[in-house]
CSV table of C-alpha atoms and ligand atoms in Angstrom, one decimal:
chain,number,residue,atom,x,y,z
A,219,MET,CA,136.2,-96.7,56.2
A,220,ARG,CA,134.4,-95.8,52.9
A,221,PRO,CA,131.1,-94.0,53.3
A,222,ALA,CA,128.1,-95.7,51.7
A,223,ALA,CA,126.5,-94.0,48.7
A,224,GLY,CA,123.4,-93.2,50.7
A,225,ASP,CA,125.6,-91.5,53.4
A,226,LEU,CA,127.4,-89.5,50.8
A,227,ALA,CA,124.2,-88.3,49.2
A,228,MET,CA,122.9,-87.4,52.6
A,229,VAL,CA,126.0,-85.5,53.5
A,230,VAL,CA,126.0,-83.6,50.2
A,231,ALA,CA,122.3,-82.7,50.7
A,232,VAL,CA,122.7,-81.5,54.3
A,233,THR,CA,125.9,-79.5,53.5
A,234,ALA,CA,124.3,-77.9,50.4
A,235,GLY,CA,121.2,-77.0,52.4
A,236,LEU,CA,123.1,-75.5,55.3
A,237,GLY,CA,125.5,-73.8,52.9
A,238,LEU,CA,122.5,-72.2,51.2
A,239,LEU,CA,121.1,-71.0,54.5
A,240,VAL,CA,124.4,-69.5,55.5
A,241,ALA,CA,124.8,-67.9,52.1
A,242,LEU,CA,121.4,-66.3,52.3
A,243,ALA,CA,122.2,-65.0,55.8
A,244,GLY,CA,125.6,-63.6,54.4
A,245,ILE,CA,123.8,-61.9,51.5
A,246,TRP,CA,121.4,-60.3,53.9
A,247,VAL,CA,124.2,-59.1,56.1
A,248,MET,CA,126.1,-57.8,53.1
A,249,TRP,CA,123.0,-55.9,51.9
A,250,ARG,CA,122.6,-54.3,55.3
A,251,LEU,CA,126.3,-53.3,55.3
A,252,ARG,CA,126.3,-52.3,51.6
A,253,THR,CA,127.4,-48.7,52.3
A,254,ARG,CA,130.2,-49.7,54.8
A,255,SER,CA,133.8,-50.2,54.0
A,256,ILE,CA,134.8,-52.8,51.4
A,257,GLY,CA,137.0,-54.2,54.2
A,258,VAL,CA,133.9,-55.1,56.3
A,259,MET,CA,132.4,-56.8,53.3
A,260,LEU,CA,135.5,-58.9,52.6
A,261,ALA,CA,135.4,-60.0,56.3
A,262,VAL,CA,131.7,-61.0,55.8
A,263,VAL,CA,132.7,-63.0,52.7
A,264,VAL,CA,135.3,-65.0,54.7
A,265,VAL,CA,133.0,-65.5,57.7
A,266,VAL,CA,130.3,-66.8,55.4
A,267,ALA,CA,132.8,-69.2,53.7
A,268,VAL,CA,134.1,-70.5,57.1
A,269,ALA,CA,130.5,-70.8,58.5
A,270,ALA,CA,129.3,-72.8,55.5
A,271,THR,CA,132.3,-75.1,55.7
A,272,LEU,CA,131.8,-75.5,59.5
A,273,ALA,CA,128.1,-76.3,59.1
A,274,GLY,CA,129.0,-79.0,56.6
A,275,VAL,CA,131.7,-80.5,58.8
A,276,VAL,CA,129.4,-80.5,61.8
A,277,ALA,CA,126.8,-82.4,59.7
A,278,ILE,CA,129.4,-84.9,58.7
A,279,ILE,CA,130.6,-85.3,62.3
A,280,MET,CA,127.0,-85.9,63.5
A,281,LYS,CA,126.1,-88.3,60.7
A,282,MET,CA,129.3,-90.4,60.9
A,283,LEU,CA,129.6,-90.1,64.6
A,284,LEU,CA,133.2,-89.1,64.3
A,285,GLU,CA,134.8,-88.9,67.7
A,286,GLY,CA,137.9,-88.0,69.7
A,287,ALA,CA,141.1,-87.3,67.7
A,288,ILE,CA,139.5,-87.4,64.2
A,289,ARG,CA,136.8,-84.9,65.2
A,290,ASP,CA,139.3,-82.5,66.7
A,291,PHE,CA,141.6,-82.9,63.7
A,292,VAL,CA,138.8,-82.0,61.2
A,293,LEU,CA,137.6,-79.1,63.3
A,294,SER,CA,141.1,-77.6,63.7
A,295,VAL,CA,141.7,-77.9,59.9
A,296,VAL,CA,138.6,-75.9,59.3
A,297,ALA,CA,139.5,-73.4,62.0
A,298,VAL,CA,143.0,-72.9,60.7
A,299,GLY,CA,141.6,-72.5,57.1
A,300,GLY,CA,139.1,-69.8,58.4
A,301,LEU,CA,141.9,-67.9,60.2
A,302,VAL,CA,144.1,-68.0,57.1
A,303,GLY,CA,141.1,-66.7,55.0
A,304,LEU,CA,140.5,-63.9,57.5
A,305,GLY,CA,144.1,-62.9,57.5
A,306,VAL,CA,144.2,-62.7,53.7
A,307,ALA,CA,140.9,-60.7,53.7
A,308,PHE,CA,142.4,-58.3,56.3
A,309,VAL,CA,145.5,-57.7,54.1
A,310,LEU,CA,143.4,-57.2,51.0
A,311,ALA,CA,140.9,-54.9,52.8
A,312,ARG,CA,143.8,-52.8,54.1
A,313,ARG,CA,145.1,-52.5,50.6
A,314,VAL,CA,141.7,-51.5,49.1
A,315,VAL,CA,141.1,-49.0,51.9
A,316,GLY,CA,144.6,-47.6,51.6
A,317,GLU,CA,144.3,-47.2,47.8
A,318,SER,CA,141.0,-45.5,48.0
A,319,ARG,CA,142.3,-43.1,50.6
A,320,ARG,CA,145.2,-42.4,48.2
A,321,LEU,CA,142.7,-41.7,45.5
A,322,VAL,CA,140.7,-39.3,47.7
A,323,ALA,CA,143.9,-37.5,48.7
A,324,ALA,CA,144.8,-37.1,45.0
A,325,VAL,CA,141.3,-35.8,44.1
A,326,ARG,CA,141.7,-33.1,46.7
A,327,GLU,CA,145.0,-31.9,45.0
A,328,VAL,CA,144.8,-29.2,42.3
A,329,PRO,CA,145.4,-30.2,39.5
A,330,PHE,CA,144.3,-33.8,40.0
A,331,VAL,CA,146.6,-36.3,38.5
A,332,THR,CA,145.8,-40.1,38.6
A,333,PRO,CA,148.1,-41.8,41.2
A,334,GLN,CA,150.3,-44.6,40.0
A,335,GLY,CA,149.7,-48.2,40.9
A,336,LEU,CA,146.0,-48.2,41.7
A,337,PRO,CA,143.9,-51.3,41.2
A,338,ALA,CA,142.1,-51.4,37.8
A,339,GLU,CA,138.6,-50.2,38.9
A,340,LEU,CA,140.0,-47.4,41.0
A,341,ARG,CA,142.3,-46.4,38.1
A,342,THR,CA,139.2,-46.2,35.8
A,343,ILE,CA,137.4,-44.0,38.3
A,344,ALA,CA,140.5,-41.8,38.7
A,345,SER,CA,141.1,-41.4,35.0
A,346,THR,CA,137.4,-40.6,34.4
A,347,LEU,CA,137.6,-38.0,37.1
A,348,GLU,CA,140.8,-36.6,35.7
A,349,GLU,CA,139.2,-36.1,32.3
A,350,ALA,CA,136.1,-34.5,33.8
A,351,TYR,CA,138.2,-32.1,35.8
A,352,ALA,CA,140.3,-31.2,32.8
A,353,ARG,CA,137.2,-30.5,30.8
A,354,GLU,CA,135.7,-28.5,33.6
A,355,ARG,CA,138.9,-26.4,33.9
A,356,ALA,CA,139.0,-25.8,30.1
A,357,LEU,CA,135.4,-24.6,30.2
A,358,GLU,CA,136.0,-22.4,33.2
A,359,GLY,CA,139.0,-20.9,31.4
A,360,ALA,CA,137.0,-20.3,28.3
A,361,ARG,CA,134.3,-18.6,30.3
A,362,ARG,CA,136.7,-16.4,32.0
A,363,GLU,CA,138.3,-15.5,28.7
A,364,LEU,CA,134.9,-14.8,27.2
A,365,VAL,CA,134.0,-12.4,30.0
A,366,ALA,CA,137.3,-10.6,29.7
A,367,TRP,CA,137.0,-10.2,25.9
A,368,VAL,CA,133.4,-9.3,25.9
A,369,SER,CA,133.9,-6.6,28.5
A,370,HIS,CA,136.8,-5.3,26.5
A,371,ASP,CA,134.8,-5.5,23.2
A,372,LEU,CA,132.0,-3.6,24.9
A,373,ARG,CA,134.1,-1.0,26.6
A,374,THR,CA,136.0,0.2,23.5
A,375,PRO,CA,133.1,0.9,21.2
A,376,LEU,CA,131.1,2.3,24.1
A,377,ALA,CA,133.9,4.8,24.9
A,378,GLY,CA,134.0,5.8,21.2
A,379,MET,CA,130.2,6.3,21.1
A,380,ARG,CA,130.2,8.3,24.2
A,381,ALA,CA,133.0,10.6,22.9
A,382,MET,CA,131.0,11.1,19.6
A,383,ALA,CA,127.7,11.7,21.4
A,384,GLU,CA,129.4,14.3,23.7
A,385,ALA,CA,131.0,16.0,20.8
A,386,LEU,CA,127.6,16.2,19.0
A,387,GLU,CA,125.9,17.4,22.2
A,388,ASP,CA,128.5,20.1,23.0
A,389,GLY,CA,128.5,21.3,19.4
A,390,VAL,CA,132.3,20.6,19.2
A,391,VAL,CA,131.6,19.1,15.7
A,392,SER,CA,129.1,21.1,13.7
A,393,ASP,CA,130.0,20.7,10.1
A,394,PRO,CA,127.3,18.6,8.5
A,395,GLU,CA,129.7,16.1,7.0
A,396,THR,CA,131.3,15.1,10.3
A,397,VAL,CA,127.9,15.2,12.1
A,398,ALA,CA,126.5,12.8,9.6
A,399,ARG,CA,129.6,10.6,9.8
A,400,TYR,CA,129.3,10.5,13.7
A,401,HIS,CA,125.7,9.5,13.5
A,402,GLY,CA,126.5,6.8,11.0
A,403,GLN,CA,129.3,5.5,13.1
A,404,ILE,CA,127.2,5.4,16.2
A,405,LYS,CA,124.5,3.5,14.4
A,406,LEU,CA,127.0,1.0,13.1
A,407,GLU,CA,128.4,0.4,16.6
A,408,VAL,CA,125.0,0.0,18.1
A,409,GLU,CA,124.2,-2.6,15.5
A,410,ARG,CA,127.4,-4.5,16.1
A,411,LEU,CA,126.9,-4.4,19.9
A,412,SER,CA,123.3,-5.6,19.5
A,413,ALA,CA,124.4,-8.5,17.4
A,414,MET,CA,127.0,-9.4,20.0
A,415,VAL,CA,124.5,-9.3,22.8
A,416,ASP,CA,122.1,-11.5,20.7
A,417,ASP,CA,125.0,-14.0,20.2
A,418,LEU,CA,125.7,-14.0,23.9
A,419,PHE,CA,122.1,-14.6,24.7
A,420,GLU,CA,121.8,-17.4,22.1
A,421,LEU,CA,125.0,-19.1,23.5
A,422,SER,CA,123.7,-18.9,27.0
A,423,ARG,CA,120.5,-20.6,25.9
A,424,ILE,CA,122.4,-23.3,24.1
A,425,HIS,CA,124.6,-23.9,27.2
A,426,ALA,CA,121.6,-23.9,29.5
A,427,GLY,CA,120.0,-26.6,27.2
A,428,ALA,CA,117.1,-24.2,26.6
A,429,LEU,CA,117.4,-24.1,22.8
A,430,ARG,CA,113.9,-24.7,21.6
A,431,LEU,CA,113.9,-26.1,18.1
A,432,SER,CA,110.7,-26.2,16.0
A,433,ARG,CA,111.7,-28.9,13.5
A,434,ALA,CA,110.1,-29.4,10.2
A,435,ARG,CA,111.1,-31.2,7.0
A,436,ILE,CA,113.1,-28.8,4.9
A,437,GLY,CA,115.4,-29.0,1.9
A,438,LEU,CA,119.0,-28.0,2.3
A,439,ALA,CA,118.9,-26.3,-1.2
A,440,ASP,CA,116.3,-23.8,0.1
A,441,LEU,CA,118.3,-23.2,3.2
A,442,VAL,CA,121.4,-22.5,1.1
A,443,ALA,CA,119.5,-20.1,-1.2
A,444,ASP,CA,118.1,-18.2,1.8
A,445,THR,CA,121.5,-17.9,3.4
A,446,LEU,CA,123.1,-16.7,0.1
A,447,ALA,CA,120.4,-14.0,-0.2
A,448,GLY,CA,121.2,-12.9,3.3
A,449,VAL,CA,124.9,-12.5,2.9
A,450,GLU,CA,125.0,-11.4,-0.7
A,451,PRO,CA,125.4,-7.6,0.3
A,452,LEU,CA,128.3,-8.5,2.6
A,453,ALA,CA,130.1,-10.5,-0.1
A,454,ARG,CA,129.5,-7.7,-2.7
A,455,ALA,CA,130.8,-5.1,-0.3
A,456,LYS,CA,134.0,-7.1,0.2
A,457,GLY,CA,134.3,-8.1,-3.4
A,458,VAL,CA,134.1,-11.8,-2.6
A,459,VAL,CA,132.5,-14.2,-5.2
A,460,LEU,CA,129.8,-16.3,-3.6
A,461,THR,CA,128.6,-19.5,-5.4
A,462,ALA,CA,126.5,-22.4,-4.5
A,463,GLU,CA,126.4,-26.1,-5.7
A,464,GLU,CA,123.3,-27.9,-4.6
A,465,ALA,CA,122.3,-31.5,-5.2
A,466,ALA,CA,118.7,-32.0,-6.1
A,467,THR,CA,116.7,-32.5,-2.9
A,468,VAL,CA,118.3,-33.1,0.5
A,469,PRO,CA,115.5,-33.4,3.0
A,470,VAL,CA,116.4,-32.9,6.7
A,471,GLU,CA,114.3,-32.5,9.8
A,472,ALA,CA,115.5,-29.2,11.1
A,473,ASP,CA,114.6,-25.8,12.5
A,474,ALA,CA,115.1,-23.6,9.5
A,475,GLY,CA,115.8,-20.4,11.5
A,476,ALA,CA,118.4,-22.0,13.8
A,477,LEU,CA,120.1,-24.0,11.1
A,478,GLY,CA,120.2,-20.9,8.8
A,479,ARG,CA,121.8,-19.0,11.6
A,480,ALA,CA,124.5,-21.7,12.0
A,481,LEU,CA,125.2,-21.8,8.2
A,482,GLY,CA,125.1,-18.0,8.1
A,483,ASN,CA,127.8,-17.8,10.8
A,484,LEU,CA,130.0,-20.1,8.7
A,485,VAL,CA,129.5,-18.1,5.5
A,486,VAL,CA,130.1,-14.7,7.2
A,487,ASN,CA,133.4,-16.1,8.6
A,488,ALA,CA,134.4,-17.4,5.2
A,489,ILE,CA,133.7,-14.0,3.6
A,490,ARG,CA,135.6,-12.3,6.3
A,491,HIS,CA,138.7,-14.4,5.8
A,492,THR,CA,138.7,-14.5,2.0
A,493,PRO,CA,140.5,-11.8,0.1
A,494,SER,CA,138.5,-9.9,-2.5
A,495,ASP,CA,138.0,-11.4,-6.0
A,496,GLN,CA,138.4,-14.8,-4.5
A,497,THR,CA,135.6,-17.4,-4.0
A,498,VAL,CA,133.5,-18.8,-1.3
A,499,VAL,CA,131.5,-22.0,-2.3
A,500,LEU,CA,128.5,-23.4,-0.5
A,501,ARG,CA,127.6,-27.0,-1.2
A,502,ALA,CA,124.6,-29.0,-0.1
A,503,GLY,CA,124.5,-32.8,-0.8
A,504,VAL,CA,124.6,-36.3,0.6
A,505,ASP,CA,128.0,-37.7,1.7
A,506,GLU,CA,129.4,-41.2,1.3
A,507,GLU,CA,127.9,-42.3,4.6
A,508,GLY,CA,124.4,-41.2,3.6
A,509,MET,CA,124.3,-38.1,5.8
A,510,ALA,CA,123.0,-34.7,4.6
A,511,CYS,CA,126.0,-32.5,4.2
A,512,LEU,CA,126.4,-28.7,4.1
A,513,SER,CA,129.8,-27.3,3.4
A,514,VAL,CA,131.4,-23.9,3.1
A,515,SER,CA,134.8,-23.7,1.3
A,516,ASP,CA,136.8,-20.5,1.4
A,517,CYS,CA,140.2,-19.1,0.3
A,518,CYS,CA,141.4,-18.1,3.7
A,519,GLY,CA,144.9,-19.6,3.2
A,520,GLY,CA,144.3,-22.3,5.7
A,521,ILE,CA,143.8,-22.3,9.5
A,522,PRO,CA,147.0,-23.1,11.5
A,523,GLU,CA,146.9,-26.9,12.4
A,524,GLU,CA,147.2,-26.2,16.1
A,525,ASP,CA,144.1,-23.9,15.9
A,526,LEU,CA,141.9,-26.4,14.1
A,527,PRO,CA,140.6,-28.2,17.2
A,528,ARG,CA,140.0,-24.9,19.0
A,529,VAL,CA,138.0,-22.9,16.5
A,530,PHE,CA,134.7,-24.0,17.9
A,531,ASP,CA,135.7,-23.0,21.5
A,532,VAL,CA,133.7,-20.1,23.0
A,533,ALA,CA,135.7,-16.9,22.6
A,534,PHE,CA,138.4,-18.4,20.4
A,535,ARG,CA,139.5,-15.9,17.9
A,536,GLY,CA,142.8,-17.1,16.6
A,537,GLU,CA,145.1,-14.3,15.3
A,538,ALA,CA,142.3,-11.8,15.8
A,539,ALA,CA,142.8,-12.2,19.6
A,540,ARG,CA,146.4,-11.1,19.4
A,541,THR,CA,146.0,-8.4,16.7
A,542,PRO,CA,142.4,-7.0,16.8
A,543,VAL,CA,141.0,-6.2,13.4
A,544,ALA,CA,138.3,-3.7,12.7
A,545,ASP,CA,135.6,-6.3,11.7
A,546,GLY,CA,136.8,-9.0,14.1
A,547,GLY,CA,134.1,-10.7,16.1
A,548,ALA,CA,133.8,-11.9,19.7
A,549,GLY,CA,134.6,-15.5,18.9
A,550,LEU,CA,131.0,-16.7,19.4
A,551,GLY,CA,129.8,-17.6,15.9
A,552,LEU,CA,131.3,-21.1,15.6
A,553,ALA,CA,130.4,-22.0,19.2
A,554,ILE,CA,126.8,-21.1,18.4
A,555,ALA,CA,126.9,-23.0,15.1
A,556,GLN,CA,128.2,-26.1,16.9
A,557,GLY,CA,125.5,-25.8,19.6
A,558,ILE,CA,122.8,-25.6,17.0
A,559,VAL,CA,124.1,-28.4,14.9
A,560,GLU,CA,124.5,-30.7,17.9
A,561,ALA,CA,121.0,-29.9,19.0
A,562,HIS,CA,120.0,-31.3,15.6
A,563,ASP,CA,121.9,-34.5,16.3
A,564,GLY,CA,124.4,-33.5,13.7
A,565,MET,CA,128.2,-32.9,13.6
A,566,ILE,CA,130.2,-29.9,12.6
A,567,GLY,CA,133.9,-29.9,11.6
A,568,VAL,CA,136.6,-28.1,9.7
A,569,VAL,CA,139.5,-29.2,7.5
A,570,ASN,CA,142.1,-27.3,5.5
A,571,ASP,CA,141.4,-27.8,1.9
A,572,GLY,CA,143.0,-26.3,-1.3
A,573,PRO,CA,143.4,-22.5,-1.0
A,574,GLY,CA,141.5,-22.3,2.3
A,575,CYS,CA,139.5,-24.3,4.7
A,576,ARG,CA,136.2,-26.2,4.5
A,577,PHE,CA,133.6,-26.1,7.3
A,578,GLU,CA,131.1,-29.0,7.1
A,579,ILE,CA,127.8,-29.7,8.8
A,580,ARG,CA,126.5,-33.2,8.7
A,581,LEU,CA,122.9,-34.0,9.6
A,582,PRO,CA,120.7,-37.2,9.6
A,583,LEU,CA,119.0,-37.4,6.3
A,584,VAL,CA,115.2,-37.9,6.2
A,585,ARG,CA,114.4,-40.8,4.0
A,586,GLY,CA,111.2,-41.6,2.1
B,101,ATP,N1,136.4,-19.4,7.4
B,101,ATP,C1,137.4,-19.2,8.2
B,101,ATP,N2,138.7,-19.0,7.8
B,101,ATP,C2,139.7,-18.8,8.6
B,101,ATP,N3,139.6,-18.7,9.9
B,101,ATP,C3,138.4,-18.9,10.4
B,101,ATP,C4,137.3,-19.1,9.6
B,101,ATP,N4,136.2,-19.2,10.4
B,101,ATP,C5,136.6,-19.1,11.7
B,101,ATP,N5,138.0,-18.8,11.7
B,101,ATP,C6,138.8,-18.6,12.9
B,101,ATP,O1,138.1,-19.1,14.0
B,101,ATP,C7,137.8,-18.0,14.9
B,101,ATP,C8,136.5,-18.2,15.6
B,101,ATP,O2,135.4,-18.0,14.7
B,101,ATP,P1,134.0,-17.5,15.3
B,101,ATP,O3,133.1,-17.4,14.2
B,101,ATP,O4,133.7,-18.4,16.4
B,101,ATP,O5,134.3,-16.1,15.9
B,101,ATP,P2,134.5,-14.7,15.2
B,101,ATP,O6,134.1,-14.8,13.8
B,101,ATP,O7,135.9,-14.2,15.5
B,101,ATP,O8,133.5,-13.8,16.0
B,101,ATP,P3,131.9,-13.8,15.8
B,101,ATP,O9,131.5,-14.9,15.0
B,101,ATP,O10,131.4,-13.9,17.2
B,101,ATP,O11,131.5,-12.5,15.2
B,101,ATP,C9,137.9,-16.8,14.1
B,101,ATP,O12,138.3,-15.7,14.9
B,101,ATP,C10,139.0,-17.1,13.1
B,101,ATP,O13,140.3,-17.0,13.7
B,102,MG,MG1,132.3,-15.7,13.2
């Protein structure tokens, strides 16, 4: 028999109404169980689907007064459908629970490697974790290296100063020339150690996010001029030719002291790695993308390609780490420069270029 249009509309309305009620109840249950296993939630989904269908079927049965064999037939179809759904949900839940246990077991392993064959979402979680762990490990390694190098760098000059101070105290050296040389040497070492302690302090403030910038509108040309004046004696002592090329006005919103320190670190490095009679060039201008750009080009002969991505790492010193040189630093200068530039929403980078390399700082340009 064909149902009348009125009956059909009635059945649709009743089924939709009951379905809505069941769905609301299901959502409420799911919300209560939101922190439980995904398996439990899947079971709720199937139960909600079966309950909504059953409610509709019961409505039809009551409306159309289905009886006997037909009613039993319809009810068993719904029951079997529900059971099949529950079975599939059970299999799926087992898989999800199993895969997440596999992920947890992998996370506990050191080093953590993303397990093969995970479902997409778990794979994303796993690879994000893997990257975070790798970053954390690299940082930890750098920190350990820094402590080892800094303590070595402190111990050697301290031992030297102690020997000189004892020799002066005991009168082992008495000729005025040696006494003067020892005094000069001790003063030099104290200055170097103070600078290193300053750098360490600055770096720890940067890492703690405690760098306080007092930003003001400044011109890069002024910054370059100030930096040049500061490093001129060093360049002269080493016989390096320092020149600057500045575009008219390049206004940026920056902390002149901090940014000057970052630029100073780049220039001191450039002078240190450039042979005498050769040139270091500072440039200030605006790049193609409309960013303010500061660059320092030197004649260092190029940085090995494999070292380029690492020069900004804390305590990275390239060759100097393997063969210490007299004026070698602690490997903090570029890490500090990077911290300062990033605190200004800028970028710092390095490329090999011509007879040496070029360090570049890019900052947002102030317009108007
Ligand atoms: N202009 C440059 N030319 C060639 N190599 C450079 C240059 N600047 C930096 N490097 C390499 O990068 C390393 C790290 O530089 P960074 O300024 O961080 O440390 P440092 O100069 O060794 O010590 P510090 O700056 O703490 O006194 C240097 O040791 C050097 O190997
Ligand atoms: Mg340096």
